[in-house]
Short mmCIF file of C-alpha atoms in Angstrom, two decimals:
data_model
loop_
_atom_site.label_atom_id
_atom_site.label_comp_id
_atom_site.label_asym_id
_atom_site.label_seq_id
_atom_site.Cartn_x
_atom_site.Cartn_y
_atom_site.Cartn_z
CA UNK A 1 110.22 160.79 98.15
CA UNK A 2 107.49 158.49 96.82
CA UNK A 3 103.96 158.77 98.19
CA UNK A 4 103.87 155.25 99.65
CA UNK A 5 107.19 155.76 101.42
CA UNK A 6 105.84 158.92 103.02
CA UNK A 7 102.89 156.83 104.21
CA UNK A 8 105.14 154.12 105.57
CA UNK A 9 107.42 156.35 107.58
CA UNK A 10 104.54 158.63 108.50
CA UNK A 11 102.95 155.54 110.02
CA UNK A 12 106.07 154.75 111.99
CA UNK A 13 106.16 158.35 113.26
CA UNK A 14 102.48 158.20 114.15
CA UNK A 15 102.88 155.02 116.17
CA UNK A 16 105.95 156.49 117.81
CA UNK A 17 104.00 159.58 118.91
CA UNK A 18 101.10 157.41 120.02
CA UNK A 19 103.48 155.39 122.09
CA UNK A 20 105.03 158.46 123.69
CA UNK A 21 101.60 159.87 124.54
CA UNK A 22 100.11 156.66 125.90
CA UNK A 23 102.84 154.77 127.59
CA UNK A 24 105.15 157.56 128.67
CA UNK A 25 108.80 158.08 127.84
CA UNK A 26 110.21 156.35 130.90
CA UNK A 27 110.06 152.84 129.46
CA UNK A 28 111.74 153.60 126.14
CA UNK A 29 115.42 152.79 125.82
CA UNK A 30 117.96 155.55 126.27
CA UNK A 31 120.76 153.44 124.81
CA UNK A 32 121.98 154.84 121.49
CA UNK A 33 122.99 151.38 120.23
CA UNK A 34 119.46 150.08 120.86
CA UNK A 35 118.06 153.00 118.87
CA UNK A 36 120.46 152.29 116.00
CA UNK A 37 119.45 148.60 116.14
CA UNK A 38 115.76 149.55 116.13
CA UNK A 39 116.19 151.90 113.18
CA UNK A 40 118.10 149.29 111.17
CA UNK A 41 115.53 146.59 112.04
CA UNK A 42 112.68 148.79 110.85
CA UNK A 43 114.64 149.76 107.74
CA UNK A 44 115.15 146.09 106.82
CA UNK A 45 111.54 145.15 107.66
CA UNK A 46 110.31 148.00 105.44
CA UNK A 47 111.33 145.85 102.46
CA UNK A 48 108.25 143.72 103.15
CA UNK A 49 106.23 146.68 101.93
CA UNK A 50 108.51 147.48 99.01
CA UNK A 51 112.08 148.37 98.12
CA UNK A 52 113.10 151.78 99.47
CA UNK A 53 116.21 153.88 100.28
CA UNK A 54 116.11 153.01 104.00
CA UNK A 55 116.27 149.31 103.17
CA UNK A 56 119.07 149.91 100.67
CA UNK A 57 121.03 151.87 103.28
CA UNK A 58 120.67 149.11 105.91
CA UNK A 59 121.53 146.41 103.38
CA UNK A 60 124.69 148.19 102.18
CA UNK A 61 125.72 148.94 105.75
CA UNK A 62 125.34 145.25 106.63
CA UNK A 63 127.45 144.14 103.67
CA UNK A 64 130.16 146.69 104.50
CA UNK A 65 130.27 145.87 108.20
CA UNK A 66 130.33 142.11 107.48
CA UNK A 67 133.23 142.48 105.05
CA UNK A 68 135.17 144.56 107.56
CA UNK A 69 134.42 142.11 110.38
CA UNK A 70 135.63 139.11 108.40
CA UNK A 71 138.73 140.99 107.27
CA UNK A 72 139.64 141.83 110.87
CA UNK A 73 138.84 138.29 112.05
CA UNK A 74 140.92 136.84 109.23
CA UNK A 75 143.88 139.03 110.13
CA UNK A 76 143.84 138.86 113.94
CA UNK A 77 142.55 135.32 114.41
CA UNK A 78 144.15 133.54 111.49
CA UNK A 79 147.06 135.41 109.93
CA UNK A 80 148.59 136.72 113.17
CA UNK A 81 148.48 133.57 115.35
CA UNK A 82 148.72 130.94 112.59
CA UNK A 83 151.34 132.51 110.32
CA UNK A 84 153.06 135.65 111.55
CA UNK A 85 153.50 134.30 115.11
CA UNK A 86 154.93 131.04 113.74
CA UNK A 87 157.42 132.64 111.35
CA UNK A 88 158.61 135.47 113.59
CA UNK A 89 157.22 135.14 117.16
CA UNK A 90 158.75 138.34 118.66
CA UNK A 91 156.66 140.48 116.29
CA UNK A 92 153.43 139.47 118.08
CA UNK A 93 154.74 140.31 121.56
CA UNK A 94 152.18 143.11 121.91
CA UNK A 95 149.13 140.94 121.15
CA UNK A 96 150.17 137.38 122.00
CA UNK A 97 152.91 137.70 124.65
CA UNK A 98 152.52 134.03 125.63
CA UNK A 99 153.97 132.77 122.34
CA UNK A 100 156.43 135.60 121.62
CA UNK A 101 159.30 133.67 123.18
CA UNK A 102 158.72 130.45 121.21
CA UNK A 103 161.19 129.38 118.49
CA UNK A 104 160.16 130.16 114.91
CA UNK A 105 158.69 127.38 112.77
CA UNK A 106 160.04 128.06 109.30
CA UNK A 107 158.08 125.34 107.53
CA UNK A 108 155.11 127.72 107.72
CA UNK A 109 156.72 129.41 104.69
CA UNK A 110 155.05 126.68 102.60
CA UNK A 111 151.46 127.62 103.53
CA UNK A 112 152.45 131.30 103.24
CA UNK A 113 153.68 130.65 99.69
CA UNK A 114 150.47 128.79 98.87
CA UNK A 115 148.48 131.75 100.19
CA UNK A 116 150.42 134.18 98.00
CA UNK A 117 149.90 131.84 95.04
CA UNK A 118 146.18 132.00 95.73
CA UNK A 119 146.28 135.79 95.50
CA UNK A 120 147.88 135.52 92.05
CA UNK A 121 144.35 135.08 90.78
CA UNK A 122 144.16 138.87 90.93
CA UNK A 123 147.17 139.18 88.63
CA UNK A 124 146.21 139.67 84.96
CA UNK A 125 149.51 138.07 83.80
CA UNK A 126 149.70 134.86 85.81
CA UNK A 127 146.31 133.91 87.26
CA UNK A 128 147.04 130.22 86.52
CA UNK A 129 149.43 130.09 89.51
CA UNK A 130 146.40 130.21 91.84
CA UNK A 131 145.29 126.84 90.46
CA UNK A 132 148.17 125.09 92.26
CA UNK A 133 147.04 126.36 95.64
CA UNK A 134 143.45 125.53 94.74
CA UNK A 135 144.48 122.03 93.69
CA UNK A 136 146.17 121.55 97.07
CA UNK A 137 143.00 122.60 98.90
CA UNK A 138 140.76 120.42 96.72
CA UNK A 139 143.09 117.43 97.16
CA UNK A 140 143.43 117.66 100.94
CA UNK A 141 139.73 118.41 101.50
CA UNK A 142 138.70 115.49 99.29
CA UNK A 143 141.05 113.13 101.08
CA UNK A 144 139.91 114.35 104.47
CA UNK A 145 136.21 114.22 103.70
CA UNK A 146 136.23 110.93 101.78
CA UNK A 147 137.30 108.82 104.72
CA UNK A 148 135.06 110.49 107.29
CA UNK A 149 131.97 110.64 105.06
CA UNK A 150 132.44 107.03 103.98
CA UNK A 151 132.66 105.90 107.57
CA UNK A 152 129.95 108.03 109.17
CA UNK A 153 127.55 108.95 106.38
CA UNK A 154 127.68 105.75 104.32
CA UNK A 155 128.63 102.80 106.54
CA UNK A 156 127.32 104.51 109.68
CA UNK A 157 123.92 105.20 108.15
CA UNK A 158 123.64 101.64 106.81
CA UNK A 159 124.36 100.41 110.34
CA UNK A 160 121.68 102.73 111.70
CA UNK A 161 119.16 101.20 109.29
CA UNK A 162 119.95 97.60 110.26
CA UNK A 163 117.56 97.58 113.20
CA UNK A 164 115.06 94.97 114.43
CA UNK A 165 111.56 95.48 113.05
CA UNK A 166 110.07 93.72 116.08
CA UNK A 167 111.11 95.53 119.24
CA UNK A 168 110.79 93.76 122.57
CA UNK A 169 111.10 95.90 125.70
CA UNK A 170 111.03 94.39 129.21
CA UNK A 171 109.83 91.05 127.82
CA UNK A 172 106.84 92.46 125.93
CA UNK A 173 106.28 93.75 122.41
CA UNK A 174 106.78 97.48 121.99
CA UNK A 175 104.21 98.53 119.39
CA UNK A 176 105.51 102.10 119.12
CA UNK A 177 109.16 101.02 118.85
CA UNK A 178 108.34 98.34 116.27
CA UNK A 179 106.25 100.75 114.18
CA UNK A 180 109.02 103.37 114.30
CA UNK A 181 111.66 100.86 113.15
CA UNK A 182 109.42 99.52 110.37
CA UNK A 183 108.89 103.08 109.10
CA UNK A 184 112.66 103.67 109.09
CA UNK A 185 113.51 100.41 107.26
CA UNK A 186 110.66 100.67 104.74
CA UNK A 187 111.24 104.39 104.26
CA UNK A 188 114.91 103.87 103.40
CA UNK A 189 114.20 100.93 101.06
CA UNK A 190 111.33 102.64 99.24
CA UNK A 191 113.29 105.90 98.96
CA UNK A 192 116.20 104.01 97.40
CA UNK A 193 113.87 102.16 95.01
CA UNK A 194 112.46 105.49 93.80
CA UNK A 195 115.97 106.49 92.68
CA UNK A 196 116.69 103.11 91.02
CA UNK A 197 116.10 103.63 87.32
CA UNK A 198 117.56 100.39 85.86
CA UNK A 199 114.21 98.63 86.25
CA UNK A 200 110.82 99.89 85.17
CA UNK A 201 108.69 101.10 88.08
CA UNK A 202 105.86 98.54 87.64
CA UNK A 203 104.11 96.02 89.89
CA UNK A 204 105.53 95.64 93.43
CA UNK A 205 108.53 97.72 92.38
CA UNK A 206 106.20 100.49 91.22
CA UNK A 207 104.24 100.39 94.50
CA UNK A 208 107.49 100.64 96.49
CA UNK A 209 108.63 103.52 94.29
CA UNK A 210 105.28 105.25 94.87
CA UNK A 211 105.68 104.82 98.65
CA UNK A 212 109.22 106.19 98.23
CA UNK A 213 107.97 109.41 96.68
CA UNK A 214 105.39 109.83 99.44
CA UNK A 215 108.16 109.43 102.01
CA UNK A 216 110.18 112.08 100.17
CA UNK A 217 107.15 114.39 100.09
CA UNK A 218 106.68 114.00 103.85
CA UNK A 219 110.40 114.75 104.34
CA UNK A 220 110.16 117.92 102.25
CA UNK A 221 107.03 118.93 104.17
CA UNK A 222 108.81 118.43 107.50
CA UNK A 223 111.76 120.48 106.24
CA UNK A 224 109.40 123.24 105.12
CA UNK A 225 107.70 123.20 108.53
CA UNK A 226 111.06 123.52 110.25
CA UNK A 227 112.05 126.37 107.91
CA UNK A 228 108.85 128.22 108.81
CA UNK A 229 109.66 127.71 112.50
CA UNK A 230 113.18 129.09 111.94
CA UNK A 231 111.95 132.20 110.15
CA UNK A 232 109.21 132.87 112.68
CA UNK A 233 111.80 132.52 115.47
CA UNK A 234 113.86 135.27 113.86
CA UNK A 235 110.78 137.47 113.53
CA UNK A 236 109.82 136.83 117.17
CA UNK A 237 113.38 137.70 118.18
CA UNK A 238 113.20 141.02 116.34
CA UNK A 239 109.76 141.84 117.76
CA UNK A 240 110.99 141.07 121.27
CA UNK A 241 113.88 143.46 120.63
CA UNK A 242 111.64 146.20 119.25
CA UNK A 243 108.86 145.92 121.83
CA UNK A 244 111.08 144.89 124.72
CA UNK A 245 114.60 146.31 124.51
CA UNK A 246 113.63 149.40 122.53
CA UNK A 247 110.10 150.35 123.55
CA UNK A 248 110.20 148.72 126.97
CA UNK A 249 106.72 147.23 126.66
CA UNK A 250 107.71 143.72 127.68
CA UNK A 251 108.65 142.63 131.17
CA UNK B 1 84.84 151.84 90.77
CA UNK B 2 85.17 150.75 87.14
CA UNK B 3 81.80 149.35 85.97
CA UNK B 4 83.45 147.55 83.00
CA UNK B 5 85.76 145.59 85.25
CA UNK B 6 84.33 142.07 85.83
CA UNK B 7 83.51 141.41 89.48
CA UNK B 8 85.89 138.89 91.08
CA UNK B 9 84.54 136.02 93.15
CA UNK B 10 85.77 135.17 96.64
CA UNK B 11 88.27 132.56 95.48
CA UNK B 12 89.59 134.80 92.69
CA UNK B 13 90.12 137.59 95.21
CA UNK B 14 91.98 135.21 97.52
CA UNK B 15 94.08 133.88 94.62
CA UNK B 16 95.14 137.43 93.71
CA UNK B 17 95.66 138.65 97.26
CA UNK B 18 98.59 141.01 97.78
CA UNK B 19 101.44 139.22 99.53
CA UNK B 20 101.72 142.17 101.91
CA UNK B 21 98.34 141.25 103.37
CA UNK B 22 99.79 137.84 104.28
CA UNK B 23 102.84 139.55 105.85
CA UNK B 24 100.47 141.72 107.86
CA UNK B 25 98.57 138.70 109.18
CA UNK B 26 101.79 136.89 110.10
CA UNK B 27 103.09 140.10 111.70
CA UNK B 28 100.00 140.44 113.89
CA UNK B 29 100.12 136.72 114.69
CA UNK B 30 103.59 137.32 116.12
CA UNK B 31 103.23 140.80 117.65
CA UNK B 32 100.00 140.21 119.60
CA UNK B 33 101.23 137.08 121.48
CA UNK B 34 104.59 138.83 122.11
CA UNK B 35 102.80 141.82 123.69
CA UNK B 36 100.45 139.56 125.66
CA UNK B 37 103.38 137.31 126.74
CA UNK B 38 101.42 134.27 125.59
CA UNK B 39 103.39 131.04 126.00
CA UNK B 40 102.74 127.31 125.79
CA UNK B 41 103.52 124.41 128.12
CA UNK B 42 106.46 122.35 126.92
CA UNK B 43 107.50 118.76 127.68
CA UNK B 44 110.92 117.41 126.77
CA UNK B 45 110.79 114.79 124.00
CA UNK B 46 113.21 111.79 124.18
CA UNK B 47 115.71 113.39 121.75
CA UNK B 48 116.00 116.44 124.06
CA UNK B 49 115.66 114.55 127.34
CA UNK B 50 118.62 112.33 126.41
CA UNK B 51 120.97 115.36 126.45
CA UNK B 52 119.56 116.52 129.77
CA UNK B 53 119.99 113.03 131.23
CA UNK B 54 123.55 112.79 129.91
CA UNK B 55 124.58 116.08 131.56
CA UNK B 56 122.79 114.98 134.72
CA UNK B 57 124.75 111.74 134.75
CA UNK B 58 128.16 113.44 134.45
CA UNK B 59 130.04 113.61 137.74
CA UNK B 60 131.21 116.96 139.11
CA UNK B 61 134.31 118.25 137.33
CA UNK B 62 133.59 116.43 134.06
CA UNK B 63 134.81 118.23 130.97
CA UNK B 64 132.30 119.57 128.46
CA UNK B 65 133.43 121.14 125.19
CA UNK B 66 130.96 123.69 123.85
CA UNK B 67 131.39 124.83 120.27
CA UNK B 68 129.69 128.09 119.26
CA UNK B 69 129.09 127.44 115.57
CA UNK B 70 126.60 130.16 114.79
CA UNK B 71 126.31 133.87 114.16
CA UNK B 72 124.14 136.86 115.04
CA UNK B 73 121.62 135.98 112.33
CA UNK B 74 120.58 132.85 114.24
CA UNK B 75 120.94 134.20 117.79
CA UNK B 76 117.16 134.23 118.51
CA UNK B 77 117.06 130.48 117.82
CA UNK B 78 120.39 129.22 119.11
CA UNK B 79 121.15 131.52 122.07
CA UNK B 80 118.33 130.06 124.25
CA UNK B 81 119.94 126.62 123.76
CA UNK B 82 123.37 127.96 124.72
CA UNK B 83 121.99 129.71 127.81
CA UNK B 84 120.20 126.54 128.94
CA UNK B 85 123.28 124.35 128.40
CA UNK B 86 125.53 126.82 130.23
CA UNK B 87 123.14 127.03 133.19
CA UNK B 88 122.87 123.28 133.41
CA UNK B 89 126.65 122.73 133.18
CA UNK B 90 127.35 125.46 135.76
CA UNK B 91 124.72 124.07 138.11
CA UNK B 92 126.29 120.60 137.83
CA UNK B 93 129.78 122.07 138.44
CA UNK B 94 131.12 120.80 135.14
CA UNK B 95 134.20 122.30 133.52
CA UNK B 96 133.19 124.25 130.41
CA UNK B 97 135.53 124.66 127.45
CA UNK B 98 134.18 127.13 124.91
CA UNK B 99 135.40 127.38 121.33
CA UNK B 100 134.05 128.45 117.94
CA UNK B 101 134.29 127.04 114.42
CA UNK B 102 132.57 130.19 113.16
CA UNK B 103 134.28 133.58 113.29
CA UNK B 104 131.06 135.14 114.53
CA UNK B 105 130.97 132.66 117.40
CA UNK B 106 134.00 134.35 118.99
CA UNK B 107 132.03 137.39 120.22
CA UNK B 108 129.04 135.28 121.14
CA UNK B 109 131.21 133.28 123.56
CA UNK B 110 132.19 136.52 125.32
CA UNK B 111 128.54 137.64 125.47
CA UNK B 112 127.40 134.29 126.88
CA UNK B 113 130.19 134.37 129.48
CA UNK B 114 129.11 137.85 130.57
CA UNK B 115 125.35 137.26 130.52
CA UNK B 116 125.14 133.79 131.99
CA UNK B 117 128.29 132.64 133.77
CA UNK B 118 129.52 135.92 135.28
CA UNK B 119 126.07 137.27 136.09
CA UNK B 120 124.24 134.17 137.27
CA UNK B 121 127.17 132.14 138.62
CA UNK B 122 129.60 134.81 139.92
CA UNK B 123 131.49 132.27 142.05
CA UNK B 124 132.77 130.50 138.90
CA UNK B 125 136.42 131.27 138.16
CA UNK B 126 137.84 131.77 134.70
CA UNK B 127 140.52 129.20 134.00
CA UNK B 128 139.31 126.86 136.72
CA UNK B 129 135.62 126.39 135.86
CA UNK B 130 135.41 127.74 132.33
CA UNK B 131 137.71 128.84 129.55
CA UNK B 132 137.30 130.68 126.27
CA UNK B 133 139.41 129.14 123.52
CA UNK B 134 138.02 131.49 120.89
CA UNK B 135 137.71 131.05 117.16
CA UNK B 136 140.13 129.10 115.01
CA UNK B 137 139.92 128.81 111.24
CA UNK B 138 140.01 125.39 109.62
CA UNK B 139 136.43 124.13 109.88
CA UNK B 140 136.38 120.33 109.77
CA UNK B 141 140.18 120.31 109.37
CA UNK B 142 140.45 121.92 112.80
CA UNK B 143 138.33 119.15 114.36
CA UNK B 144 140.50 116.60 112.59
CA UNK B 145 143.67 118.06 114.14
CA UNK B 146 142.35 118.52 117.69
CA UNK B 147 141.06 114.96 117.62
CA UNK B 148 144.69 113.92 118.14
CA UNK B 149 146.37 117.06 119.52
CA UNK B 150 144.38 120.04 120.79
CA UNK B 151 147.37 122.13 121.84
CA UNK B 152 148.81 122.02 118.35
CA UNK B 153 146.04 124.40 117.29
CA UNK B 154 145.36 126.14 120.59
CA UNK B 155 148.64 127.59 121.85
CA UNK B 156 146.81 130.32 123.77
CA UNK B 157 143.30 130.91 125.03
CA UNK B 158 141.17 133.73 123.57
CA UNK B 159 142.65 136.22 126.04
CA UNK B 160 146.20 135.48 124.89
CA UNK B 161 147.33 133.48 127.97
CA UNK B 162 149.58 130.52 127.27
CA UNK B 163 147.43 127.43 127.09
CA UNK B 164 149.32 125.48 129.79
CA UNK B 165 149.08 128.48 132.11
CA UNK B 166 145.30 127.96 132.20
CA UNK B 167 144.82 125.43 135.05
CA UNK B 168 141.89 123.54 133.51
CA UNK B 169 143.82 123.07 130.25
CA UNK B 170 146.78 121.26 131.82
CA UNK B 171 145.35 117.73 131.57
CA UNK B 172 143.71 118.25 128.17
CA UNK B 173 145.44 116.39 125.34
CA UNK B 174 142.86 116.02 122.59
CA UNK B 175 139.13 115.64 121.99
CA UNK B 176 139.15 112.32 123.82
CA UNK B 177 139.90 114.23 127.02
CA UNK B 178 136.32 115.54 126.99
CA UNK B 179 133.32 113.71 128.41
CA UNK B 180 130.85 115.42 126.11
CA UNK B 181 130.92 117.65 123.04
CA UNK B 182 128.06 120.12 122.63
CA UNK B 183 127.83 121.94 119.33
CA UNK B 184 125.39 124.78 118.86
CA UNK B 185 125.17 125.31 115.16
CA UNK B 186 123.51 127.13 112.38
CA UNK B 187 124.99 125.38 109.36
CA UNK B 188 128.44 124.43 108.06
CA UNK B 189 130.63 123.67 109.93
CA UNK B 190 128.44 122.48 112.76
CA UNK B 191 127.03 119.41 114.46
CA UNK B 192 127.41 117.21 111.38
CA UNK B 193 131.15 117.95 111.22
CA UNK B 194 131.50 117.27 114.95
CA UNK B 195 129.83 113.88 114.44
CA UNK B 196 131.86 112.98 111.35
CA UNK B 197 135.29 114.29 112.38
CA UNK B 198 135.12 114.21 116.18
CA UNK B 199 132.45 111.97 117.67
CA UNK B 200 132.56 108.96 115.35
CA UNK B 201 136.35 108.52 114.97
CA UNK B 202 137.07 109.42 118.61
CA UNK B 203 134.09 107.56 120.06
CA UNK B 204 133.13 110.71 122.01
CA UNK B 205 129.49 111.53 122.78
CA UNK B 206 128.30 114.42 120.63
CA UNK B 207 125.06 116.33 121.14
CA UNK B 208 123.87 119.86 120.57
CA UNK B 209 121.38 122.24 119.18
CA UNK B 210 120.76 123.32 115.62
CA UNK B 211 118.69 125.90 113.83
CA UNK B 212 115.36 124.55 112.65
CA UNK B 213 116.50 124.80 109.01
CA UNK B 214 119.43 122.43 109.53
CA UNK B 215 117.78 120.14 112.11
CA UNK B 216 115.99 117.75 109.65
CA UNK B 217 119.36 116.84 108.12
CA UNK B 218 120.73 115.86 111.52
CA UNK B 219 117.96 113.56 112.74
CA UNK B 220 119.34 110.52 110.84
CA UNK B 221 122.37 110.57 113.18
CA UNK B 222 120.18 110.12 116.26
CA UNK B 223 120.53 108.03 118.41
CA UNK B 224 123.56 105.99 117.31
CA UNK B 225 125.90 108.79 116.23
CA UNK B 226 124.25 111.76 117.91
CA UNK B 227 123.30 111.58 121.57
CA UNK B 228 120.48 114.10 121.25
CA UNK B 229 119.44 117.22 119.40
CA UNK B 230 117.62 120.45 120.13
CA UNK B 231 115.87 121.22 116.85
CA UNK B 232 115.18 124.93 116.57
CA UNK B 233 113.41 127.02 119.17
CA UNK B 234 111.08 124.11 120.03
CA UNK B 235 114.09 122.07 121.15
CA UNK B 236 115.36 125.01 123.21
CA UNK B 237 111.96 125.41 124.87
CA UNK B 238 111.84 121.70 125.68
CA UNK B 239 115.31 121.82 127.23
CA UNK B 240 114.36 124.88 129.30
CA UNK B 241 111.28 123.06 130.57
CA UNK B 242 113.39 120.01 131.48
CA UNK B 243 115.81 122.31 133.31
CA UNK B 244 112.98 123.99 135.23
CA UNK B 245 111.54 120.57 136.08
CA UNK B 246 114.90 119.34 137.36
CA UNK B 247 115.91 122.62 139.02
CA UNK B 248 112.80 124.68 139.94
CA UNK B 249 114.97 127.69 140.85
CA UNK B 250 115.48 128.31 137.10
CA UNK B 251 111.78 129.16 136.77
CA UNK B 252 112.57 132.72 137.83
CA UNK B 253 115.40 133.00 135.28
CA UNK B 254 114.84 134.13 131.71
CA UNK B 255 113.56 131.39 129.42
CA UNK B 256 113.40 132.87 125.91
CA UNK B 257 112.71 129.49 124.29
CA UNK B 258 109.46 128.97 126.19
CA UNK B 259 108.51 132.63 125.68
CA UNK B 260 108.88 132.26 121.93
CA UNK B 261 106.64 129.22 121.62
CA UNK B 262 103.43 131.25 122.09
CA UNK B 263 104.00 133.50 119.06
CA UNK B 264 105.32 130.44 117.19
CA UNK B 265 102.09 128.54 117.78
CA UNK B 266 99.82 131.41 116.71
CA UNK B 267 101.96 132.19 113.62
CA UNK B 268 101.93 128.50 112.63
CA UNK B 269 98.13 128.37 112.91
CA UNK B 270 97.87 131.44 110.65
CA UNK B 271 100.30 129.93 108.11
CA UNK B 272 98.48 126.58 108.13
CA UNK B 273 95.19 128.43 107.50
CA UNK B 274 96.77 130.28 104.58
CA UNK B 275 98.10 127.00 103.14
CA UNK B 276 94.64 125.41 103.42
CA UNK B 277 92.94 128.45 101.84
CA UNK B 278 95.62 128.57 99.13
CA UNK B 279 95.07 124.91 98.26
CA UNK B 280 91.29 125.24 98.18
CA UNK B 281 91.65 128.30 95.92
CA UNK B 282 94.02 126.43 93.64
CA UNK B 283 91.69 123.45 93.24
CA UNK B 284 88.62 125.66 92.81
CA UNK B 285 90.45 127.65 90.13
CA UNK B 286 91.48 124.47 88.32
CA UNK B 287 87.93 123.13 88.47
CA UNK B 288 86.61 126.41 87.05
CA UNK B 289 89.19 126.32 84.22
CA UNK B 290 88.18 122.75 83.33
CA UNK B 291 84.50 123.72 83.29
CA UNK B 292 85.25 126.69 81.04
CA UNK B 293 87.21 124.43 78.67
CA UNK B 294 84.34 121.94 78.56
CA UNK B 295 81.85 124.72 77.87
CA UNK B 296 84.12 126.11 75.16
CA UNK B 297 84.38 122.65 73.54
CA UNK B 298 80.57 122.17 73.61
CA UNK B 299 80.03 125.54 71.88
CA UNK B 300 82.42 124.54 69.06
#
């Protein structure tokens, strides 16, 4: 084992012993699953120092468990109730007794055939057959999304931008509301101008384009801030698990 | 120490700092407040308060659909939102319908039922006050179908009981049967799909909570298409504070959102300091390079 890895896990052992000596063994978890969780958490976090076999083990375990989970979910939550139970209901009597008595719906053979066609991608002789199933999915998804996105993301967002720039609340001018609406309207217009390349960005147009890029910068900054918050939340969650559920140091 | 090695200045040292030192600082910034249970005072902002007010305004027995569109990787962020929503809905005696667009949401529904409903509200009866519809594949296509006919997709509940045998499912026809849709999401499919495929075409109020990463993309829908939004752990903490303010008895319950805001604040201060130091170092380095170039040019 490499010298630095010995240091790393020696450190973990040292802190573990320190903990046992100082805080007593009563508070530490006796749940095996918590210990497995703690070991895997530390194994993953050890990557922050550098790549090592413990990290690799945890990573591979995660990939394997995830694949198995999705396979089981796909079979029991999709194939069984949505296909097998529809084509031959009595076969699912043991798992879904409520629908075992229902009449079969044979038109489900069509999606079953499309599913099998999809798997033909694995065949070295006729992988082109999978394109038909793929074309069906692309076609239906496009049709489905086009209408909804056009209505909510395009028309809906234009509607949301058509707002009064002077807001009057209870008979008096709302400075905050007006400022907020002006920022929205100007922000949208300037952002759009920045992406309009048919006219040279000079004069007033150039100023608006410049404001547009500042608005975009602020947006990216806000997104970055939120991303930091998300990642720190995950770290806090892990630390609460390690110091609370595992070591029992938190109330 | 190598005497031939040129001595690095402060800004050069900072510019070449090992990234692991930064990890260590961020780690301490999180661990110390966690151990000291340091937390901050939270006030609900309008975007969070609007969800609280909506649930408050619903009469007893109103139907709330809760969609668990997240997985274990985002539990620390999203679970506090779910817990707060469940507590509020149970306290208001609303009927809770739980479903998942994510396969991983299936188990999280069961966990939430055990940890919150069964433990904190033991008088609530499965099938009368709450139901688990489980996970169904189909993503936005599923929402599109249940917008017109819910029982076409849900022939049983998650426990395998026939859907019409569940008392609270009898008068449910489609999404329009619900008074509010709450989606707790961590990506696709999530709140956006509920707005586009459920809320907008069905004219049904949609609200929810999202991970901080996906929250900025959802703000444009507020307030016309989205009733309110809990953005990341900050949103969860705000909702918990609104819940405690409205129902002081919840002060003694767990409030992980508020608890997390202390470490969040300290870690953010550390990161902001690093960004400031990084920028100063960058500009100092650039200034030094320009000076060196000028000096080089003068010598020529």
